[in-house]
PDB file of C-alpha atoms and ligand atoms in Angstrom:
ATOM      1  CA  UNK A   1       5.713  13.274 -16.986  1.00 88.00           C
ATOM      2  CA  UNK A   2       4.353  10.484 -15.524  1.00 93.00           C
ATOM      3  CA  UNK A   3       3.563   9.838 -12.064  1.00 95.00           C
ATOM      4  CA  UNK A   4       3.025   6.098 -10.820  1.00 97.00           C
ATOM      5  CA  UNK A   5       2.018   5.761  -7.023  1.00 97.00           C
ATOM      6  CA  UNK A   6       3.635   2.788  -5.272  1.00 98.00           C
ATOM      7  CA  UNK A   7       1.118   0.965  -2.792  1.00 98.00           C
ATOM      8  CA  UNK A   8       2.777  -2.171  -0.961  1.00 96.00           C
ATOM      9  CA  UNK A   9       1.328  -4.095   1.464  1.00 95.00           C
ATOM     10  CA  UNK A  10       1.221  -7.678   2.855  1.00 95.00           C
ATOM     11  CA  UNK A  11      -2.907  -7.538   1.449  1.00 97.00           C
ATOM     12  CA  UNK A  12      -3.755 -10.650   3.021  1.00 96.00           C
ATOM     13  CA  UNK A  13      -6.249 -10.019   1.589  1.00 97.00           C
ATOM     14  CA  UNK A  14      -7.037  -6.865  -0.171  1.00 98.00           C
ATOM     15  CA  UNK A  15     -10.029  -5.131   0.583  1.00 98.00           C
ATOM     16  CA  UNK A  16     -12.196  -2.396   0.013  1.00 98.00           C
ATOM     17  CA  UNK A  17     -10.402  -0.077   2.482  1.00 98.00           C
ATOM     18  CA  UNK A  18      -7.263  -0.672   0.503  1.00 98.00           C
ATOM     19  CA  UNK A  19      -9.277   0.026  -2.726  1.00 98.00           C
ATOM     20  CA  UNK A  20     -10.623   3.520  -1.500  1.00 97.00           C
ATOM     21  CA  UNK A  21      -7.773   4.757  -0.345  1.00 97.00           C
ATOM     22  CA  UNK A  22      -5.702   4.052  -3.529  1.00 98.00           C
ATOM     23  CA  UNK A  23      -8.899   5.627  -5.370  1.00 97.00           C
ATOM     24  CA  UNK A  24      -8.748   8.842  -3.245  1.00 96.00           C
ATOM     25  CA  UNK A  25      -5.213   9.359  -3.257  1.00 96.00           C
ATOM     26  CA  UNK A  26      -4.827   8.874  -7.050  1.00 97.00           C
ATOM     27  CA  UNK A  27      -8.044  11.368  -7.402  1.00 96.00           C
ATOM     28  CA  UNK A  28      -7.089  14.046  -4.901  1.00 95.00           C
ATOM     29  CA  UNK A  29      -2.979  13.881  -6.401  1.00 94.00           C
ATOM     30  CA  UNK A  30      -3.475  13.273  -9.459  1.00 94.00           C
ATOM     31  CA  UNK A  31      -1.579  10.457 -10.539  1.00 96.00           C
ATOM     32  CA  UNK A  32      -1.338   8.364 -13.614  1.00 96.00           C
ATOM     33  CA  UNK A  33      -1.252   5.164 -12.089  1.00 97.00           C
ATOM     34  CA  UNK A  34      -0.909   3.118  -8.919  1.00 98.00           C
ATOM     35  CA  UNK A  35       0.974   0.260  -8.566  1.00 98.00           C
ATOM     36  CA  UNK A  36       0.146  -2.698  -6.005  1.00 98.00           C
ATOM     37  CA  UNK A  37       3.334  -4.176  -4.702  1.00 97.00           C
ATOM     38  CA  UNK A  38       2.574  -7.255  -2.430  1.00 97.00           C
ATOM     39  CA  UNK A  39       5.159  -8.138  -0.131  1.00 94.00           C
ATOM     40  CA  UNK A  40       6.644 -11.769  -0.089  1.00 92.00           C
ATOM     41  CA  UNK A  41       6.667 -13.472   3.471  1.00 81.00           C
ATOM     42  CA  UNK A  42       8.740 -16.287   3.382  1.00 68.00           C
ATOM     43  CA  UNK A  43       6.022 -19.501   4.641  1.00 63.00           C
ATOM     44  CA  UNK A  44       7.653 -19.902   7.792  1.00 63.00           C
ATOM     45  CA  UNK A  45       6.843 -16.405   8.961  1.00 63.00           C
ATOM     46  CA  UNK A  46       3.518 -16.260   7.272  1.00 60.00           C
ATOM     47  CA  UNK A  47       2.269 -17.543  10.611  1.00 63.00           C
ATOM     48  CA  UNK A  48      -1.550 -19.521  11.293  1.00 60.00           C
ATOM     49  CA  UNK A  49      -4.214 -18.340   8.580  1.00 62.00           C
ATOM     50  CA  UNK A  50      -1.880 -16.483   6.385  1.00 85.00           C
ATOM     51  CA  UNK A  51      -2.243 -17.063   2.548  1.00 92.00           C
ATOM     52  CA  UNK A  52       0.471 -18.000  -0.045  1.00 92.00           C
ATOM     53  CA  UNK A  53       1.822 -15.225  -1.736  1.00 93.00           C
ATOM     54  CA  UNK A  54       0.798 -16.639  -5.030  1.00 95.00           C
ATOM     55  CA  UNK A  55      -2.809 -16.673  -3.796  1.00 96.00           C
ATOM     56  CA  UNK A  56      -2.603 -12.719  -2.273  1.00 96.00           C
ATOM     57  CA  UNK A  57      -0.954 -11.910  -5.642  1.00 97.00           C
ATOM     58  CA  UNK A  58      -3.759 -13.169  -7.322  1.00 98.00           C
ATOM     59  CA  UNK A  59      -6.410 -11.549  -5.193  1.00 98.00           C
ATOM     60  CA  UNK A  60      -4.517  -8.242  -5.871  1.00 98.00           C
ATOM     61  CA  UNK A  61      -4.761  -9.302  -9.742  1.00 98.00           C
ATOM     62  CA  UNK A  62      -8.744  -9.505  -9.072  1.00 98.00           C
ATOM     63  CA  UNK A  63      -9.643  -6.074  -7.446  1.00 98.00           C
ATOM     64  CA  UNK A  64      -7.670  -4.157 -10.052  1.00 98.00           C
ATOM     65  CA  UNK A  65      -9.120  -6.094 -12.930  1.00 96.00           C
ATOM     66  CA  UNK A  66     -11.411  -3.362 -14.444  1.00 90.00           C
ATOM     67  CA  UNK A  67     -10.493  -0.768 -12.462  1.00 95.00           C
ATOM     68  CA  UNK A  68      -8.758   2.207 -14.339  1.00 94.00           C
ATOM     69  CA  UNK A  69      -5.569   3.017 -13.513  1.00 97.00           C
ATOM     70  CA  UNK A  70      -4.610   0.275 -10.835  1.00 98.00           C
ATOM     71  CA  UNK A  71      -2.262  -2.065 -11.445  1.00 98.00           C
ATOM     72  CA  UNK A  72      -0.152  -4.997  -9.966  1.00 98.00           C
ATOM     73  CA  UNK A  73       3.629  -5.603  -9.837  1.00 97.00           C
ATOM     74  CA  UNK A  74       4.737  -9.255  -9.153  1.00 97.00           C
ATOM     75  CA  UNK A  75       7.988  -7.867  -8.034  1.00 96.00           C
ATOM     76  CA  UNK A  76       8.047  -8.658  -4.531  1.00 95.00           C
ATOM     77  CA  UNK A  77       6.239 -11.935  -4.642  1.00 95.00           C
ATOM     78  CA  UNK A  78       8.648 -12.964  -7.375  1.00 94.00           C
ATOM     79  CA  UNK A  79      12.053 -12.189  -5.837  1.00 91.00           C
ATOM     80  CA  UNK A  80      10.903 -14.166  -2.567  1.00 86.00           C
ATOM     81  CA  UNK A  81      13.195 -12.513  -0.589  1.00 83.00           C
ATOM     82  CA  UNK A  82      12.638 -10.406   2.466  1.00 83.00           C
ATOM     83  CA  UNK A  83      11.027  -7.211   0.746  1.00 84.00           C
ATOM     84  CA  UNK A  84      13.027  -4.607   0.734  1.00 88.00           C
ATOM     85  CA  UNK A  85      11.157  -1.632   0.130  1.00 91.00           C
ATOM     86  CA  UNK A  86      14.605   0.143  -1.323  1.00 92.00           C
ATOM     87  CA  UNK A  87      15.263  -2.550  -3.668  1.00 92.00           C
ATOM     88  CA  UNK A  88      11.677  -2.141  -4.995  1.00 94.00           C
ATOM     89  CA  UNK A  89      12.006   1.336  -5.620  1.00 95.00           C
ATOM     90  CA  UNK A  90      15.519   1.177  -7.368  1.00 95.00           C
ATOM     91  CA  UNK A  91      14.019  -1.908  -9.460  1.00 96.00           C
ATOM     92  CA  UNK A  92      10.751   0.157 -10.663  1.00 96.00           C
ATOM     93  CA  UNK A  93      12.874   3.277 -10.952  1.00 95.00           C
ATOM     94  CA  UNK A  94      14.899   0.836 -13.663  1.00 96.00           C
ATOM     95  CA  UNK A  95      11.686  -0.353 -14.872  1.00 95.00           C
ATOM     96  CA  UNK A  96      10.247   3.409 -15.470  1.00 94.00           C
ATOM     97  CA  UNK A  97      13.332   6.129 -15.345  1.00 95.00           C
ATOM     98  CA  UNK A  98      11.100   8.674 -16.731  1.00 93.00           C
ATOM     99  CA  UNK A  99       8.211   8.423 -14.461  1.00 94.00           C
ATOM    100  CA  UNK A 100       8.003  10.573 -10.716  1.00 94.00           C
ATOM    101  CA  UNK A 101       7.021   7.996  -8.643  1.00 95.00           C
ATOM    102  CA  UNK A 102       5.598   8.181  -4.951  1.00 96.00           C
ATOM    103  CA  UNK A 103       5.612   5.462  -2.056  1.00 96.00           C
ATOM    104  CA  UNK A 104       2.135   5.320  -0.741  1.00 97.00           C
ATOM    105  CA  UNK A 105       1.620   4.143   2.951  1.00 96.00           C
ATOM    106  CA  UNK A 106      -1.420   4.329   5.718  1.00 96.00           C
ATOM    107  CA  UNK A 107      -0.640   6.689   8.121  1.00 95.00           C
ATOM    108  CA  UNK A 108      -0.587   3.281  10.469  1.00 94.00           C
ATOM    109  CA  UNK A 109       2.286   1.886   8.830  1.00 93.00           C
ATOM    110  CA  UNK A 110       4.060   4.868   8.438  1.00 94.00           C
ATOM    111  CA  UNK A 111       4.286   5.721  12.428  1.00 93.00           C
ATOM    112  CA  UNK A 112       6.412   2.288  12.301  1.00 91.00           C
ATOM    113  CA  UNK A 113       8.619   3.609   9.409  1.00 90.00           C
ATOM    114  CA  UNK A 114      11.877   4.370  11.793  1.00 86.00           C
ATOM    115  CA  UNK A 115      11.954   0.209  12.278  1.00 88.00           C
ATOM    116  CA  UNK A 116      11.932   0.292   8.154  1.00 87.00           C
ATOM    117  CA  UNK A 117      15.439  -0.998   6.375  1.00 86.00           C
ATOM    118  CA  UNK A 118      17.164   2.076   5.512  1.00 87.00           C
ATOM    119  CA  UNK A 119      14.288   4.184   5.043  1.00 87.00           C
ATOM    120  CA  UNK A 120      16.241   7.495   4.782  1.00 88.00           C
ATOM    121  CA  UNK A 121      17.308   6.073   1.599  1.00 90.00           C
ATOM    122  CA  UNK A 122      13.969   5.436   0.233  1.00 90.00           C
ATOM    123  CA  UNK A 123      13.115   9.175   1.970  1.00 90.00           C
ATOM    124  CA  UNK A 124      15.886  10.322  -0.283  1.00 89.00           C
ATOM    125  CA  UNK A 125      15.183   8.940  -3.237  1.00 89.00           C
ATOM    126  CA  UNK A 126      11.136   8.994  -3.435  1.00 91.00           C
ATOM    127  CA  UNK A 127       8.400  11.364  -2.625  1.00 94.00           C
ATOM    128  CA  UNK A 128       6.002   9.953   0.111  1.00 96.00           C
ATOM    129  CA  UNK A 129       2.244  10.045  -0.340  1.00 97.00           C
ATOM    130  CA  UNK A 130       0.856   9.265   4.058  1.00 97.00           C
ATOM    131  CA  UNK A 131      -2.954   8.714   3.696  1.00 96.00           C
ATOM    132  CA  UNK A 132      -5.364   8.837   6.782  1.00 92.00           C
ATOM    133  CA  UNK A 133      -6.920   5.459   8.594  1.00 93.00           C
ATOM    134  CA  UNK A 134      -9.862   5.597  10.812  1.00 91.00           C
ATOM    135  CA  UNK A 135      -8.118   5.487  14.345  1.00 89.00           C
ATOM    136  CA  UNK A 136      -4.931   6.982  13.781  1.00 90.00           C
ATOM    137  CA  UNK A 137      -4.527  10.741  13.291  1.00 89.00           C
ATOM    138  CA  UNK A 138      -2.547  11.724  10.284  1.00 91.00           C
ATOM    139  CA  UNK A 139      -0.962  14.874  11.904  1.00 88.00           C
ATOM    140  CA  UNK A 140       0.956  12.570  14.274  1.00 89.00           C
ATOM    141  CA  UNK A 141       2.936  11.616  11.183  1.00 91.00           C
ATOM    142  CA  UNK A 142       5.891  14.310  11.923  1.00 87.00           C
ATOM    143  CA  UNK A 143       6.186  12.226  15.584  1.00 87.00           C
ATOM    144  CA  UNK A 144       8.253  10.162  14.345  1.00 88.00           C
ATOM    145  CA  UNK A 145      10.335  12.006  12.346  1.00 85.00           C
ATOM    146  CA  UNK A 146      13.921  13.695  13.506  1.00 78.00           C
ATOM    147  CA  UNK A 147      15.071  16.928  12.522  1.00 77.00           C
ATOM    148  CA  UNK A 148      15.203  17.868   8.843  1.00 77.00           C
ATOM    149  CA  UNK A 149      12.849  15.170   8.301  1.00 82.00           C
ATOM    150  CA  UNK A 150      10.257  16.497  10.059  1.00 85.00           C
ATOM    151  CA  UNK A 151      10.390  19.896   8.116  1.00 86.00           C
ATOM    152  CA  UNK A 152       9.676  18.137   5.100  1.00 91.00           C
ATOM    153  CA  UNK A 153       6.488  17.130   5.698  1.00 93.00           C
ATOM    154  CA  UNK A 154       3.084  18.587   4.761  1.00 92.00           C
ATOM    155  CA  UNK A 155      -0.483  18.640   3.662  1.00 92.00           C
ATOM    156  CA  UNK A 156      -1.125  18.193   0.044  1.00 93.00           C
ATOM    157  CA  UNK A 157      -3.135  21.291  -0.352  1.00 90.00           C
ATOM    158  CA  UNK A 158       0.453  22.944   0.012  1.00 90.00           C
ATOM    159  CA  UNK A 159       1.944  20.472  -1.898  1.00 88.00           C
ATOM    160  CA  UNK A 160       0.439  20.982  -5.107  1.00 84.00           C
ATOM    161  CA  UNK A 161      -1.793  18.554  -7.217  1.00 83.00           C
ATOM    162  CA  UNK A 162       1.346  16.430  -7.937  1.00 87.00           C
ATOM    163  CA  UNK A 163       0.932  16.503 -11.760  1.00 85.00           C
ATOM    164  CA  UNK A 164       3.211  19.374 -11.859  1.00 83.00           C
ATOM    165  CA  UNK A 165       6.288  20.057 -10.083  1.00 84.00           C
ATOM    166  CA  UNK A 166       6.737  19.858  -6.249  1.00 88.00           C
ATOM    167  CA  UNK A 167       8.308  22.477  -3.583  1.00 89.00           C
ATOM    168  CA  UNK A 168      11.307  21.154  -3.201  1.00 88.00           C
ATOM    169  CA  UNK A 169      10.761  20.888   0.462  1.00 90.00           C
ATOM    170  CA  UNK A 170       8.278  18.204   0.730  1.00 92.00           C
ATOM    171  CA  UNK A 171       9.620  14.741   0.723  1.00 92.00           C
ATOM    172  CA  UNK A 172       6.197  13.229   3.102  1.00 95.00           C
ATOM    173  CA  UNK A 173       3.032  14.936   1.699  1.00 96.00           C
ATOM    174  CA  UNK A 174      -0.291  14.233   3.906  1.00 96.00           C
ATOM    175  CA  UNK A 175      -3.495  13.440   2.012  1.00 95.00           C
ATOM    176  CA  UNK A 176      -6.061  13.237   4.204  1.00 94.00           C
ATOM    177  CA  UNK A 177      -9.284  10.790   2.753  1.00 94.00           C
ATOM    178  CA  UNK A 178     -12.418   9.251   3.268  1.00 93.00           C
ATOM    179  CA  UNK A 179     -11.166   6.054   4.409  1.00 94.00           C
ATOM    180  CA  UNK A 180     -13.080   2.717   5.146  1.00 96.00           C
ATOM    181  CA  UNK A 181     -12.554   1.314   8.620  1.00 96.00           C
ATOM    182  CA  UNK A 182     -11.788  -2.237   7.202  1.00 97.00           C
ATOM    183  CA  UNK A 183      -8.380  -4.136   7.615  1.00 96.00           C
ATOM    184  CA  UNK A 184      -7.094  -7.762   6.209  1.00 96.00           C
ATOM    185  CA  UNK A 185      -7.570  -9.107  10.251  1.00 95.00           C
ATOM    186  CA  UNK A 186     -11.312  -8.073  10.061  1.00 96.00           C
ATOM    187  CA  UNK A 187     -12.127  -9.842   6.457  1.00 97.00           C
ATOM    188  CA  UNK A 188      -9.884 -13.269   7.731  1.00 96.00           C
ATOM    189  CA  UNK A 189     -11.592 -13.107  11.209  1.00 95.00           C
ATOM    190  CA  UNK A 190     -14.706 -12.559   9.373  1.00 96.00           C
ATOM    191  CA  UNK A 191     -13.994 -15.886   7.433  1.00 96.00           C
ATOM    192  CA  UNK A 192     -13.297 -17.855  10.240  1.00 93.00           C
ATOM    193  CA  UNK A 193     -16.390 -17.109  12.106  1.00 94.00           C
ATOM    194  CA  UNK A 194     -17.877 -17.667   8.462  1.00 93.00           C
ATOM    195  CA  UNK A 195     -19.676 -14.351   7.956  1.00 92.00           C
ATOM    196  CA  UNK A 196     -20.460 -12.813   4.551  1.00 96.00           C
ATOM    197  CA  UNK A 197     -17.314 -10.852   3.149  1.00 97.00           C
ATOM    198  CA  UNK A 198     -20.009  -8.241   1.319  1.00 97.00           C
ATOM    199  CA  UNK A 199     -18.732  -4.646   2.292  1.00 97.00           C
ATOM    200  CA  UNK A 200     -15.410  -5.792   3.029  1.00 98.00           C
ATOM    201  CA  UNK A 201     -13.717  -7.375  -0.791  1.00 98.00           C
ATOM    202  CA  UNK A 202     -14.558  -7.141  -3.728  1.00 98.00           C
ATOM    203  CA  UNK A 203     -16.818  -9.958  -5.110  1.00 97.00           C
ATOM    204  CA  UNK A 204     -14.756 -11.662  -7.078  1.00 98.00           C
ATOM    205  CA  UNK A 205     -11.789 -11.596  -4.039  1.00 98.00           C
ATOM    206  CA  UNK A 206     -14.921 -13.303  -1.462  1.00 98.00           C
ATOM    207  CA  UNK A 207     -15.412 -15.489  -4.357  1.00 98.00           C
ATOM    208  CA  UNK A 208     -11.204 -16.497  -4.219  1.00 98.00           C
ATOM    209  CA  UNK A 209     -11.404 -16.697  -0.675  1.00 98.00           C
ATOM    210  CA  UNK A 210     -14.429 -19.350  -1.057  1.00 97.00           C
ATOM    211  CA  UNK A 211     -13.343 -21.178  -3.882  1.00 97.00           C
ATOM    212  CA  UNK A 212      -9.367 -21.499  -2.402  1.00 96.00           C
ATOM    213  CA  UNK A 213     -10.691 -22.303   0.969  1.00 95.00           C
ATOM    214  CA  UNK A 214      -8.670 -19.599   2.647  1.00 95.00           C
ATOM    215  CA  UNK A 215      -8.387 -17.984   5.805  1.00 94.00           C
ATOM    216  CA  UNK A 216     -10.059 -21.281   7.454  1.00 88.00           C
ATOM    217  CA  UNK A 217      -7.437 -22.248  10.121  1.00 74.00           C
ATOM    218  CA  UNK A 218      -6.239 -20.377  12.760  1.00 57.00           C
TER     219      UNK A 218
HETATM  220  P1  ATP B   1      -3.170  -6.192   8.763  1.00 52.88           P
HETATM  221  O1  ATP B   1      -5.102  -6.405   9.514  1.00 52.88           O
HETATM  222  O2  ATP B   1      -3.408  -7.482   8.525  1.00 52.88           O
HETATM  223  O3  ATP B   1      -2.601  -5.867   9.481  1.00 52.88           O
HETATM  224  P2  ATP B   1      -3.836  -4.147   6.657  1.00 52.88           P
HETATM  225  O4  ATP B   1      -5.382  -4.236   6.650  1.00 52.88           O
HETATM  226  O5  ATP B   1      -3.261  -3.104   8.018  1.00 52.88           O
HETATM  227  O6  ATP B   1      -3.459  -5.272   7.641  1.00 52.88           O
HETATM  228  P3  ATP B   1      -1.658  -4.211   5.135  1.00 52.88           P
HETATM  229  O7  ATP B   1      -2.028  -5.198   3.883  1.00 52.88           O
HETATM  230  O8  ATP B   1      -0.756  -4.559   6.062  1.00 52.88           O
HETATM  231  O9  ATP B   1      -3.366  -4.156   5.512  1.00 52.88           O
HETATM  232  O10 ATP B   1      -1.394  -2.463   4.546  1.00 52.88           O
HETATM  233  C1  ATP B   1      -1.051  -2.370   3.503  1.00 52.88           C
HETATM  234  C2  ATP B   1      -1.000  -0.882   2.968  1.00 52.88           C
HETATM  235  O11 ATP B   1      -2.233  -0.041   3.512  1.00 52.88           O
HETATM  236  C3  ATP B   1      -0.520   0.166   4.401  1.00 52.88           C
HETATM  237  O12 ATP B   1       0.278   1.171   3.769  1.00 52.88           O
HETATM  238  C4  ATP B   1      -1.965   0.681   5.231  1.00 52.88           C
HETATM  239  O13 ATP B   1      -1.176   1.291   6.195  1.00 52.88           O
HETATM  240  C5  ATP B   1      -2.497   0.718   4.106  1.00 52.88           C
HETATM  241  N1  ATP B   1      -4.259   0.339   4.472  1.00 52.88           N
HETATM  242  C6  ATP B   1      -4.744  -0.745   5.176  1.00 52.88           C
HETATM  243  N2  ATP B   1      -6.495  -0.560   5.267  1.00 52.88           N
HETATM  244  C7  ATP B   1      -6.231   0.731   5.312  1.00 52.88           C
HETATM  245  C8  ATP B   1      -7.683   1.655   5.140  1.00 52.88           C
HETATM  246  N3  ATP B   1      -8.457   0.852   5.599  1.00 52.88           N
HETATM  247  N4  ATP B   1      -7.674   2.945   4.940  1.00 52.88           N
HETATM  248  C9  ATP B   1      -6.325   3.339   4.542  1.00 52.88           C
HETATM  249  N5  ATP B   1      -4.916   2.675   4.567  1.00 52.88           N
HETATM  250  C10 ATP B   1      -5.213   1.347   4.752  1.00 52.88           C
END
């Protein structure tokens, strides 16, 4: 059975931290593909210095080009509405009915799960992979879940490779990775200060930012 990791985010812009996390998860959990899904943010909400959805999508496409097993879905950007994970998940499920889907999130994003729209439905329909990120303890993940779900969390070492059947008790699988200390905020700050993006984003993304004069404003 095909295994696909769904990796959503604003990707404003995509950076080497995202790519490292995706590569580590794909390798450690033995997923066939990682599908990057940039979210749509309405222009009035984007705030100072954020890039338009079409540019964020294009940069993710550039970053995934020639990286085996990495693909991009324009599904949320094209929907142009608020990006709800449950809707996205159901659309992808309809496109790949036979695949086993995993929802990938960094621990910083997972700690906010209580604020997500209908997160319990997302957790009921899809297994989660939570990755480490510098500055956030992976062990804190259990603390944000109530009762039944707290028992559904466990390390990859116990859940297995994910290429085969996952023990039924698992809904949320913790994957410690060698994460990079890079954020989109740091990339935008660097652009504003006129610094080099070497070591923060892929070369093609740096060239795109330069060519389209992104992140120059406040
Ligand atoms: P910002 O600095 O604008 O808040 P960000 O760098 O956190 O952005 P997002 O697009 O918001 O990037 O993140 C998308 C997903 O990638 C989230 O699940 C987040 O936890 C994860 N992620 C982002 N950066 C890293 C990193 N360096 N290592 C591991 N996971 C990451």
